[in-house]
Amino acid sequence: MRIGVIGAGGIGGTIGTLWAKAGHEVFFSSRNPEKLSELVTGENTQAGTVAEAAKFADVILLSCYYSTIDDAISAAGSLDRKILIDATNPYLREDDKIHRVPDASSGLELAAKLPNAKVVKAYNTLPTATFANEAHRSEPYALFYCGDDAEAKAIVAQLITDSGFAGVDTGNLTQVIHQEPGGVLYNHPMSATSAQRLLPSLR
Ligand SMILES: NC(=O)c1ccc[n+]([C@@H]2O[C@H](COP(=O)([O-])OP(=O)(O)OC[C@H]3O[C@@H](n4cnc5c(N)ncnc54)[C@H](OP(=O)(O)O)[C@@H]3O)[C@@H](O)[C@H]2O)c1
């Protein structure tokens, strides 16, 4: 796949690198692309502006801070018909402290802002260190995803497998409440078998 990473920091850089190692073409982006040279490691990786990454890609990983989502999607240009994987979580930094935004869902808000994009919530439930150190375990960790477009979800499920995790479909985008901060699936590493046991209680 041709994948654009918007927000190539800890999480975006790590996931993009896993996809590049699996053979996908990954375009990392930044407001200062010259900072991304460490991520450009082979023929299938490149770096540029947010707009260039969005134009290049069929699938976009959005992995910037919640407070910068509007800026990032505005810099991207049209995201119509693109598959948009939302890895963001609704936290804000104030007075050097990070706090959860009550009653916010970055996934639902993003889908409302971009009705013509195919938003799939994924890659937000585990910390960067787990993605960096625990990919391709013999019993892979579950990685939850949800969305309203079946074809987009099938593509994201394959990308999850390729990055060394076990995709677990939690349903349509309204199920995002279980995956985002405060939800039972957020920040609880578990096997796909344990995850499948848990899911019926959420529906
Ligand atoms: N940290 C985790 O363990 C973790 C796990 C799951 C999900 N998440 C979520 O992933 C997101 C990123 O977290 P992180 O830890 O990876 O943060 P990070 O390392 O600080 O990376 C944030 C990235 O956002 C980009 N950015 C900032 N302002 C931007 C703008 N106006 N337009 C476009 N890009 C912008 C920055 O790129 P430039 O400055 O180069 O432009 C930076 O690379 C957050 O929403 C977080 O909740 C984090």
Tab-separated table of N, CA and C and ligand atoms in Angstrom, residues 6-12 30-32 35 50 63-66 68 71-72 87-89 91 123-124 126-128, ligand 1:
chain	number	residue	atom	x	y	z
A	6	ILE	N	0.902	11.325	8.897
A	6	ILE	CA	0.778	12.733	9.292
A	6	ILE	C	0.932	12.790	10.807
A	7	GLY	N	2.069	13.343	11.237
A	7	GLY	CA	2.446	13.270	12.651
A	7	GLY	C	3.453	12.146	12.814
A	8	ALA	N	4.657	12.362	12.257
A	8	ALA	CA	5.674	11.294	12.273
A	8	ALA	C	6.567	11.452	13.499
A	9	GLY	N	5.916	11.452	14.678
A	9	GLY	CA	6.660	11.500	15.930
A	9	GLY	C	6.830	10.096	16.468
A	10	GLY	N	6.662	9.949	17.796
A	10	GLY	CA	6.870	8.643	18.420
A	10	GLY	C	5.999	7.567	17.800
A	11	ILE	N	4.705	7.810	17.798
A	11	ILE	CA	3.802	6.742	17.344
A	11	ILE	C	3.845	6.612	15.811
A	12	GLY	N	3.767	7.740	15.106
A	12	GLY	CA	3.755	7.675	13.640
A	12	GLY	C	5.048	7.123	13.066
A	30	SER	N	6.045	16.050	7.901
A	30	SER	CA	6.317	16.956	9.011
A	30	SER	C	6.146	18.375	8.509
A	31	ARG	N	5.972	19.297	9.462
A	31	ARG	CA	6.027	20.710	9.078
A	31	ARG	C	7.460	21.085	8.751
A	32	ASN	N	8.404	20.261	9.178
A	32	ASN	CA	9.835	20.454	8.870
A	32	ASN	C	10.415	19.121	8.400
A	35	LYS	N	13.707	17.198	9.272
A	35	LYS	CA	13.943	16.555	10.575
A	35	LYS	C	13.736	15.037	10.517
A	50	VAL	N	3.135	17.649	4.764
A	50	VAL	CA	1.853	16.980	5.055
A	50	VAL	C	1.031	16.853	3.762
A	63	SER	N	-1.454	10.784	13.279
A	63	SER	CA	-0.842	10.525	14.590
A	63	SER	C	-0.181	11.797	15.119
A	64	CYS	N	-0.964	12.875	15.067
A	64	CYS	CA	-0.516	14.138	15.679
A	64	CYS	C	-1.278	14.316	16.993
A	65	TYR	N	-0.994	15.373	17.725
A	65	TYR	CA	-1.749	15.629	18.959
A	65	TYR	C	-3.172	16.070	18.640
A	66	TYR	N	-4.069	15.765	19.569
A	66	TYR	CA	-5.486	16.134	19.447
A	66	TYR	C	-5.637	17.615	19.125
A	68	THR	N	-3.827	19.523	17.496
A	68	THR	CA	-3.314	19.949	16.185
A	68	THR	C	-4.033	19.253	15.023
A	71	ASP	N	-5.326	21.727	12.273
A	71	ASP	CA	-4.187	22.225	11.484
A	71	ASP	C	-3.705	21.165	10.503
A	72	ALA	N	-3.566	19.946	11.010
A	72	ALA	CA	-2.994	18.864	10.196
A	72	ALA	C	-3.906	18.526	9.022
A	87	ALA	N	-5.103	7.458	14.917
A	87	ALA	CA	-4.380	6.937	16.096
A	87	ALA	C	-4.355	7.951	17.232
A	88	THR	N	-5.076	9.058	17.073
A	88	THR	CA	-4.984	10.126	18.077
A	88	THR	C	-5.839	9.806	19.304
A	89	ASN	N	-5.490	10.410	20.402
A	89	ASN	CA	-6.292	10.296	21.617
A	89	ASN	C	-6.566	11.695	22.165
A	91	TYR	N	-6.276	14.016	24.428
A	91	TYR	CA	-5.568	14.579	25.579
A	91	TYR	C	-5.119	15.995	25.225
A	123	TYR	N	-4.604	1.692	16.205
A	123	TYR	CA	-3.233	2.045	16.622
A	123	TYR	C	-3.188	3.077	17.747
A	124	ASN	N	-4.325	3.277	18.427
A	124	ASN	CA	-4.320	4.265	19.523
A	124	ASN	C	-4.332	3.598	20.893
A	126	LEU	N	-2.383	1.136	22.283
A	126	LEU	CA	-1.147	0.656	22.929
A	126	LEU	C	-0.100	1.760	22.901
A	127	PRO	N	0.809	1.777	23.882
A	127	PRO	CA	1.840	2.819	23.888
A	127	PRO	C	2.926	2.579	22.831
A	128	THR	N	3.609	3.658	22.498
A	128	THR	CA	4.668	3.587	21.475
A	128	THR	C	5.669	2.478	21.782
B	1	LIG	N1	2.707	8.203	22.860
B	1	LIG	C1	1.978	7.088	22.849
B	1	LIG	O1	2.329	6.071	23.482
B	1	LIG	C2	0.726	7.053	22.015
B	1	LIG	C3	0.079	5.820	21.800
B	1	LIG	C4	-1.080	5.796	20.994
B	1	LIG	C5	-1.576	6.959	20.446
B	1	LIG	N2	-0.936	8.151	20.705
B	1	LIG	C6	-1.500	9.380	20.120
B	1	LIG	O2	-0.710	9.695	18.985
B	1	LIG	C7	-0.621	11.106	18.826
B	1	LIG	C8	0.854	11.508	18.745
B	1	LIG	O3	1.514	11.118	19.940
B	1	LIG	P1	3.097	10.977	19.966
B	1	LIG	O4	3.441	10.460	21.304
B	1	LIG	O5	3.568	10.240	18.749
B	1	LIG	O6	3.531	12.514	19.872
B	1	LIG	P2	4.859	13.165	19.269
B	1	LIG	O7	5.987	12.209	19.332
B	1	LIG	O8	5.019	14.489	19.913
B	1	LIG	O9	4.489	13.397	17.748
B	1	LIG	C9	3.509	14.318	17.385
B	1	LIG	C10	3.709	14.660	15.928
B	1	LIG	O10	2.659	15.560	15.543
B	1	LIG	C11	3.177	16.411	14.555
B	1	LIG	N3	2.471	17.694	14.555
B	1	LIG	C12	2.425	18.619	15.541
B	1	LIG	N4	1.685	19.670	15.144
B	1	LIG	C13	1.283	19.399	13.895
B	1	LIG	C14	0.503	20.092	12.950
B	1	LIG	N5	0.000	21.307	13.236
B	1	LIG	N6	0.268	19.528	11.749
B	1	LIG	C15	0.784	18.293	11.468
B	1	LIG	N7	1.531	17.572	12.327
B	1	LIG	C16	1.772	18.141	13.523
B	1	LIG	C17	4.644	16.648	14.919
B	1	LIG	O11	5.313	16.768	13.687
B	1	LIG	P3	6.226	18.027	13.283
B	1	LIG	O12	6.470	18.840	14.526
B	1	LIG	O13	7.450	17.385	12.762
B	1	LIG	O14	5.439	18.737	12.236
B	1	LIG	C18	5.027	15.361	15.657
B	1	LIG	O15	5.820	14.515	14.864
B	1	LIG	C19	-1.370	11.730	20.010
B	1	LIG	O16	-2.695	12.053	19.598
B	1	LIG	C20	-1.401	10.608	21.046
B	1	LIG	O17	-2.495	10.693	21.926
B	1	LIG	C21	0.204	8.227	21.448
